[in-house]
Tab-separated table of C-alpha atoms in Angstrom:
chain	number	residue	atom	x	y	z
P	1	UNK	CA	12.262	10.007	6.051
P	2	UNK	CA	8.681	10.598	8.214
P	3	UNK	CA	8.080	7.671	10.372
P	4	UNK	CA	5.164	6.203	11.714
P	5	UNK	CA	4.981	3.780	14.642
P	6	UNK	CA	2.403	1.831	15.334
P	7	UNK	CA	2.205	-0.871	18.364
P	8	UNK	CA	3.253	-4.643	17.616
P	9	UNK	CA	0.456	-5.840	18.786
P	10	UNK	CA	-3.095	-5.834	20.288
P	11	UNK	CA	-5.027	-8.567	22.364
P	12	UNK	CA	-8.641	-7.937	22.909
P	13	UNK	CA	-11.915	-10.358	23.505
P	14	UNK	CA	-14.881	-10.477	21.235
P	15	UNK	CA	-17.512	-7.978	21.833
P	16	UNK	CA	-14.954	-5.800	23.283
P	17	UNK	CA	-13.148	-2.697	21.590
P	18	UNK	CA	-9.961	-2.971	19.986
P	19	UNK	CA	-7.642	0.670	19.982
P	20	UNK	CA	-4.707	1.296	17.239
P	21	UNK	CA	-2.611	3.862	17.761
P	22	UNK	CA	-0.175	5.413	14.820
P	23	UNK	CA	2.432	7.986	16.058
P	24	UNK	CA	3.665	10.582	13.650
P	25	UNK	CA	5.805	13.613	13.937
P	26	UNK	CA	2.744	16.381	13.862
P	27	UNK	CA	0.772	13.350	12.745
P	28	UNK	CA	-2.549	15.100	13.381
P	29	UNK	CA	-1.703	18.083	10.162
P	30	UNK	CA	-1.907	14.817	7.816
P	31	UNK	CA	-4.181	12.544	6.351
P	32	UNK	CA	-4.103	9.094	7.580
P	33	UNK	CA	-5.167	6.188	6.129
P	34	UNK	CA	-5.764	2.892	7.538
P	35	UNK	CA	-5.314	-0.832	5.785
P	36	UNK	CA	-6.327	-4.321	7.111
P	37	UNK	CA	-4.725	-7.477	5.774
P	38	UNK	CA	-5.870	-10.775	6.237
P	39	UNK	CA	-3.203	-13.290	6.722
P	40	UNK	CA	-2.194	-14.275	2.880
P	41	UNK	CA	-3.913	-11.557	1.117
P	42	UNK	CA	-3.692	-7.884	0.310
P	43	UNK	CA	-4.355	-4.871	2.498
P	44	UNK	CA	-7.614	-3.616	2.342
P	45	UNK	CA	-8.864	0.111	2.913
P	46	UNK	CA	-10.902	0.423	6.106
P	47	UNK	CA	-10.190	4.376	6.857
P	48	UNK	CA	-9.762	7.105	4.736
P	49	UNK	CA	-9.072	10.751	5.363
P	50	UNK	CA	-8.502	10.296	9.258
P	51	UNK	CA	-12.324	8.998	9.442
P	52	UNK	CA	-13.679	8.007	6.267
P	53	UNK	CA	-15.256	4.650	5.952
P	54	UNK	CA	-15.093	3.446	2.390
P	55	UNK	CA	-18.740	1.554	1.622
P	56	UNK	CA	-18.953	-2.093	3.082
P	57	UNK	CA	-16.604	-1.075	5.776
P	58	UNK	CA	-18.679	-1.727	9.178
P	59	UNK	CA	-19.678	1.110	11.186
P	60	UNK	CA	-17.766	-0.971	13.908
P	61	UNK	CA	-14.721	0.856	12.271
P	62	UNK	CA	-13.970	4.386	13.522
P	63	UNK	CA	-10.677	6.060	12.987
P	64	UNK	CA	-9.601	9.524	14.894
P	65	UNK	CA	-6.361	11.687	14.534
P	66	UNK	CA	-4.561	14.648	16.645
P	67	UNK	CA	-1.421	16.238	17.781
P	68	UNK	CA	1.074	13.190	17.527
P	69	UNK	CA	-0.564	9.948	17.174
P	70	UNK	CA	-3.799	9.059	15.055
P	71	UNK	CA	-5.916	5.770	16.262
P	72	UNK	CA	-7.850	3.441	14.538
P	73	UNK	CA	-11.065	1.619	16.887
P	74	UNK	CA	-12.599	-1.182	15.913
P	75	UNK	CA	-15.851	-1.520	18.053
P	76	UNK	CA	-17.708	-5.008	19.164
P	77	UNK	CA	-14.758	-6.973	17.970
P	78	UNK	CA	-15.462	-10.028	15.734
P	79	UNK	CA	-13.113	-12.985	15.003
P	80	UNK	CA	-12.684	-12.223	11.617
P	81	UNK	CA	-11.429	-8.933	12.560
P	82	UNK	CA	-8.189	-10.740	13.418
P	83	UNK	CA	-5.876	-9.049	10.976
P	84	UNK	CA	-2.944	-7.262	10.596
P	85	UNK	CA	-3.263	-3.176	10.834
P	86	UNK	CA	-1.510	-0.487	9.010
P	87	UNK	CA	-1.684	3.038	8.881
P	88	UNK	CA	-0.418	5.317	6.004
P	89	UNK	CA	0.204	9.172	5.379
P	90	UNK	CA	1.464	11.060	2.468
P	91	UNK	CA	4.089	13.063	3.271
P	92	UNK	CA	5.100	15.880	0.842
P	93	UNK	CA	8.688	16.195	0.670
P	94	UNK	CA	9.771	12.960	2.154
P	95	UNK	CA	11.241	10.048	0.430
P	96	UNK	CA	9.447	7.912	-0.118
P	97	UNK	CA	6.179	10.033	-0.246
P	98	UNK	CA	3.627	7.376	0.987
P	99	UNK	CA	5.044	5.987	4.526
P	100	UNK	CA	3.660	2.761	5.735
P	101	UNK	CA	3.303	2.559	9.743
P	102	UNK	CA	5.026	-0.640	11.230
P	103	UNK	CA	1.821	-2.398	11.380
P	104	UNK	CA	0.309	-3.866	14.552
P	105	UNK	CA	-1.583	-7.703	15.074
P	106	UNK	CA	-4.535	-7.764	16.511
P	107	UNK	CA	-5.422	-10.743	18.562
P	108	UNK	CA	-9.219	-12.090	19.075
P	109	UNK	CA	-8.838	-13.865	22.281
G	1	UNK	CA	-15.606	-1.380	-9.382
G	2	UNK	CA	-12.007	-1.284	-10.471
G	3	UNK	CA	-9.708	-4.494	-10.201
G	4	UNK	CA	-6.029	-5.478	-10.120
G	5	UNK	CA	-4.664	-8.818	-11.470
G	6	UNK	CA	-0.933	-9.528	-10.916
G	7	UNK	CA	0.999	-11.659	-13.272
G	8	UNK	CA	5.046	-12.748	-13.290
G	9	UNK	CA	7.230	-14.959	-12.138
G	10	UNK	CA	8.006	-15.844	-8.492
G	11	UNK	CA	11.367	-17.157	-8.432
G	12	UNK	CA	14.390	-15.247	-9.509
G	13	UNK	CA	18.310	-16.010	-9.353
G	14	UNK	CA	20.722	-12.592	-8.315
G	15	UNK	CA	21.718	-10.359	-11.183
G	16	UNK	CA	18.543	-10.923	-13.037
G	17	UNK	CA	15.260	-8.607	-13.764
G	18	UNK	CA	12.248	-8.879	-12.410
G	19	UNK	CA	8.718	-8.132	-14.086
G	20	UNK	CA	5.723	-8.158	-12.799
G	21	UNK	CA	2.250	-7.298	-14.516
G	22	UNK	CA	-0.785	-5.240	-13.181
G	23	UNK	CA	-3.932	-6.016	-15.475
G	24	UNK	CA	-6.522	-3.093	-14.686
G	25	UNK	CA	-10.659	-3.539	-15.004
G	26	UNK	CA	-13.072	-0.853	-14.454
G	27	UNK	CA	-10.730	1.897	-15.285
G	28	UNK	CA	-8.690	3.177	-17.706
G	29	UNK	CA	-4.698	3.168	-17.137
G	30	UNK	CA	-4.859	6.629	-19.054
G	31	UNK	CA	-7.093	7.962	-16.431
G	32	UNK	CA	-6.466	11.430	-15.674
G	33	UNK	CA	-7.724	10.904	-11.963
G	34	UNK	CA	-5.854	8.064	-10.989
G	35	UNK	CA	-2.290	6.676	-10.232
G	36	UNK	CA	-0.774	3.293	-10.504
G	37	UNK	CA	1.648	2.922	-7.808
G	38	UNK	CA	3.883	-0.588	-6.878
G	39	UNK	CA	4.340	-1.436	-3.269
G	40	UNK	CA	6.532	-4.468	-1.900
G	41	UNK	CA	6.014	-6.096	1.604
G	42	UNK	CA	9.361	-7.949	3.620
G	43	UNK	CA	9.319	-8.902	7.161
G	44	UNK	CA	12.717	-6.932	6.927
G	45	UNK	CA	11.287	-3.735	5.287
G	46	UNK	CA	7.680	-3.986	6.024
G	47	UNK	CA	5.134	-2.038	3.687
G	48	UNK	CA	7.522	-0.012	1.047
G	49	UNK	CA	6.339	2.281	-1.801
G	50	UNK	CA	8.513	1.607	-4.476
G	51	UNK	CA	6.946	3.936	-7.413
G	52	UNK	CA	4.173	5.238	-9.532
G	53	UNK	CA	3.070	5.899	-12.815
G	54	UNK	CA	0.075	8.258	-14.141
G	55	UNK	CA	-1.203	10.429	-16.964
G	56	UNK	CA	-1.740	13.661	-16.664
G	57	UNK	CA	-1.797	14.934	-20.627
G	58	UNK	CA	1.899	13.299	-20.681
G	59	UNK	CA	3.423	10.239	-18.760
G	60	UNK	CA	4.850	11.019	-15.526
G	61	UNK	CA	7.141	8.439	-12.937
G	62	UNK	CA	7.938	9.004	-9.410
G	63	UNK	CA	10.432	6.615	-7.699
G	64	UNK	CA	11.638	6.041	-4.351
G	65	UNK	CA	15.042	7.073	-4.255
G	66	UNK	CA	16.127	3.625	-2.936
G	67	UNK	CA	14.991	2.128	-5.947
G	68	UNK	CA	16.121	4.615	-8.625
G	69	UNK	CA	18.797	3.348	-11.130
G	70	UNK	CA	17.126	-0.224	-11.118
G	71	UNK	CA	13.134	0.614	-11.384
G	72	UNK	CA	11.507	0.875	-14.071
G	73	UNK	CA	7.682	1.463	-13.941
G	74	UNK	CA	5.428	1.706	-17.476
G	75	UNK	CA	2.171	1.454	-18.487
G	76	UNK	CA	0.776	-0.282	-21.599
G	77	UNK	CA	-1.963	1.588	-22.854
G	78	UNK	CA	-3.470	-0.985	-25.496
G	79	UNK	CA	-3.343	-3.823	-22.769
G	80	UNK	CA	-4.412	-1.387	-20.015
G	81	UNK	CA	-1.916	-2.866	-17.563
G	82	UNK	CA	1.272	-1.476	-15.786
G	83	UNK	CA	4.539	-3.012	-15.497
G	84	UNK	CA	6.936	-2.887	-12.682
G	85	UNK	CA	10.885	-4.067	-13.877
G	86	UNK	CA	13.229	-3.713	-11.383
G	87	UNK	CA	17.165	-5.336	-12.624
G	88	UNK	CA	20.122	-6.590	-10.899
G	89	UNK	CA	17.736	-7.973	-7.901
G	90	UNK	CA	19.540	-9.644	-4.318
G	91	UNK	CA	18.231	-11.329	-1.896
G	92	UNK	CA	17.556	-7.718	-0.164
G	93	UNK	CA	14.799	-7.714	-3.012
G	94	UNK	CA	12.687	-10.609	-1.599
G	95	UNK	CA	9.331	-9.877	-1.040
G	96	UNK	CA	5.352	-9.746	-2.126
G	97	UNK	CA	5.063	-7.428	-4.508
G	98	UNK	CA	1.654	-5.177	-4.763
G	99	UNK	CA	0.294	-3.086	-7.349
G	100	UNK	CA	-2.126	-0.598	-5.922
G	101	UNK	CA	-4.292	2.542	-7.263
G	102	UNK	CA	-4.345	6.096	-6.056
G	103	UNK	CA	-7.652	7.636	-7.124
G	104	UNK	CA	-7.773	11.610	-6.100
G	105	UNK	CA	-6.383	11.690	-2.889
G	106	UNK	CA	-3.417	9.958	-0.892
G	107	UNK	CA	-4.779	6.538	0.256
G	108	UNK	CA	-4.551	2.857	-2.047
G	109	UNK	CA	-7.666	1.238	-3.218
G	110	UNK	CA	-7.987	-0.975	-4.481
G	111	UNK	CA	-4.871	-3.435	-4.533
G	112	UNK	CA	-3.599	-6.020	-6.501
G	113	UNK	CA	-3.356	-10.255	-4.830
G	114	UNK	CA	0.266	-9.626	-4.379
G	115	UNK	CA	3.027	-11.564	-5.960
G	116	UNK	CA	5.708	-13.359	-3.185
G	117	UNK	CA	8.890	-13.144	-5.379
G	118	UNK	CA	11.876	-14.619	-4.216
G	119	UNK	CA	15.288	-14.144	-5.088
G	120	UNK	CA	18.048	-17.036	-4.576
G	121	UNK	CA	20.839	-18.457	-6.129
């Protein structure tokens, strides 16, 4: 099955910028999505399509993909964007055919 | 905007089924454009797509080959909901349990609260 591997976790202060990484095979052919979840509650879409930002996403939310390893940056980091991160591909052919990275913490100092 | 409610018990004891309800608003489950897919969360397993449902002029499933033989995934049409039933669950089988929509392309939005079932004798 396609795996994606994404970096346990992340520290970074507010106002600074916060980088995700998500490492594929060929990653950068695919679509990736991204997820946040809150501690306690469902993931919620905050990238679509590599770079899409769904509406009442911030700007602050960027999302970039190539070669091996796509990255989700969250810009002028906020304390509620303390969350767990997840990115997300389909792959056609692969069971299953919607593969979950490993997820990565990110830490507002 | 389109919303998931989950519904269904959170305790189970080994050997037994589990079912779990997805209550749609804002769209129909019939929709042509959209799928209705289950996803479970373990610290073990992380995120895990376990299966779909959608119409497209007929009923169509997909499962996860890990699950097949004990997943069942339906919709109910008059209700507008989808059901997940998955039998003979272990402990292996503990987890939050999502449903989740697929509209047009490959990503989940929106998602259901999430169910935490657990499984124990």
């Amino acid at each position: 099955s396609y795996v994606l591997t994404q970096p346990p976790s992340v520290s970074v202060a507010p106002g600074k910028t916060a980088t995700i990484t998500c490492g594929g095979l060929n990653i950068g052919s695919k679509s990736v999505n991204w997820y946040q979840q809150q501690a306690g509650q469902a993931p919620v879409l905050v990238i679509y399509n590599d770079r899409g930002r769904p509406s009442g996403i911030p700007a602050r939310f960027s999302g970039s993909n190539s070669g091996t390893t796509a990255t989700l940056t969250i810009s002028r980091v906020e304390a509620g964007d303390e969350a767990d991160y997840y990115c997300q591909v389909w792959h056609n052919g692969s069971d299953p055919p919607y593969v979950f990275g490993t997820g990565t913490k990110v830490t507002v100092l | 905007q389109v919303q998931l409610r989950q519904s269904g018990p959170g305790l189970m004891k080994p050997s037994e089924t589990l079912s779990l309800t997805c209550a749609i608003s804002g769209e129909s489950v019939s929709s042509n454009s959209a799928t209705w897919n289950w996803i479970r969360q373990s610290p073990s397993r992380g995120l895990e797509w376990l299966g779909r449902t959608y119409y497209r002029s007929r009923w169509y499933n997909d499962y996860a080959l890990s699950m097949k033989g004990r997943i069942m995934i339906s919709p109910d049409v008059a209700k507008n909901e989808v059901s997940l039933h998955l039998n003979s669950v272990t402990p292996e089988d503990s987890a939050v349990y999502f449903c989740a929509r697929v509209a047009g392309a490959n990503w989940f939005d929106p998602w259901g609260q999430g169910t935490l079932v657990t499984v124990s004798s």
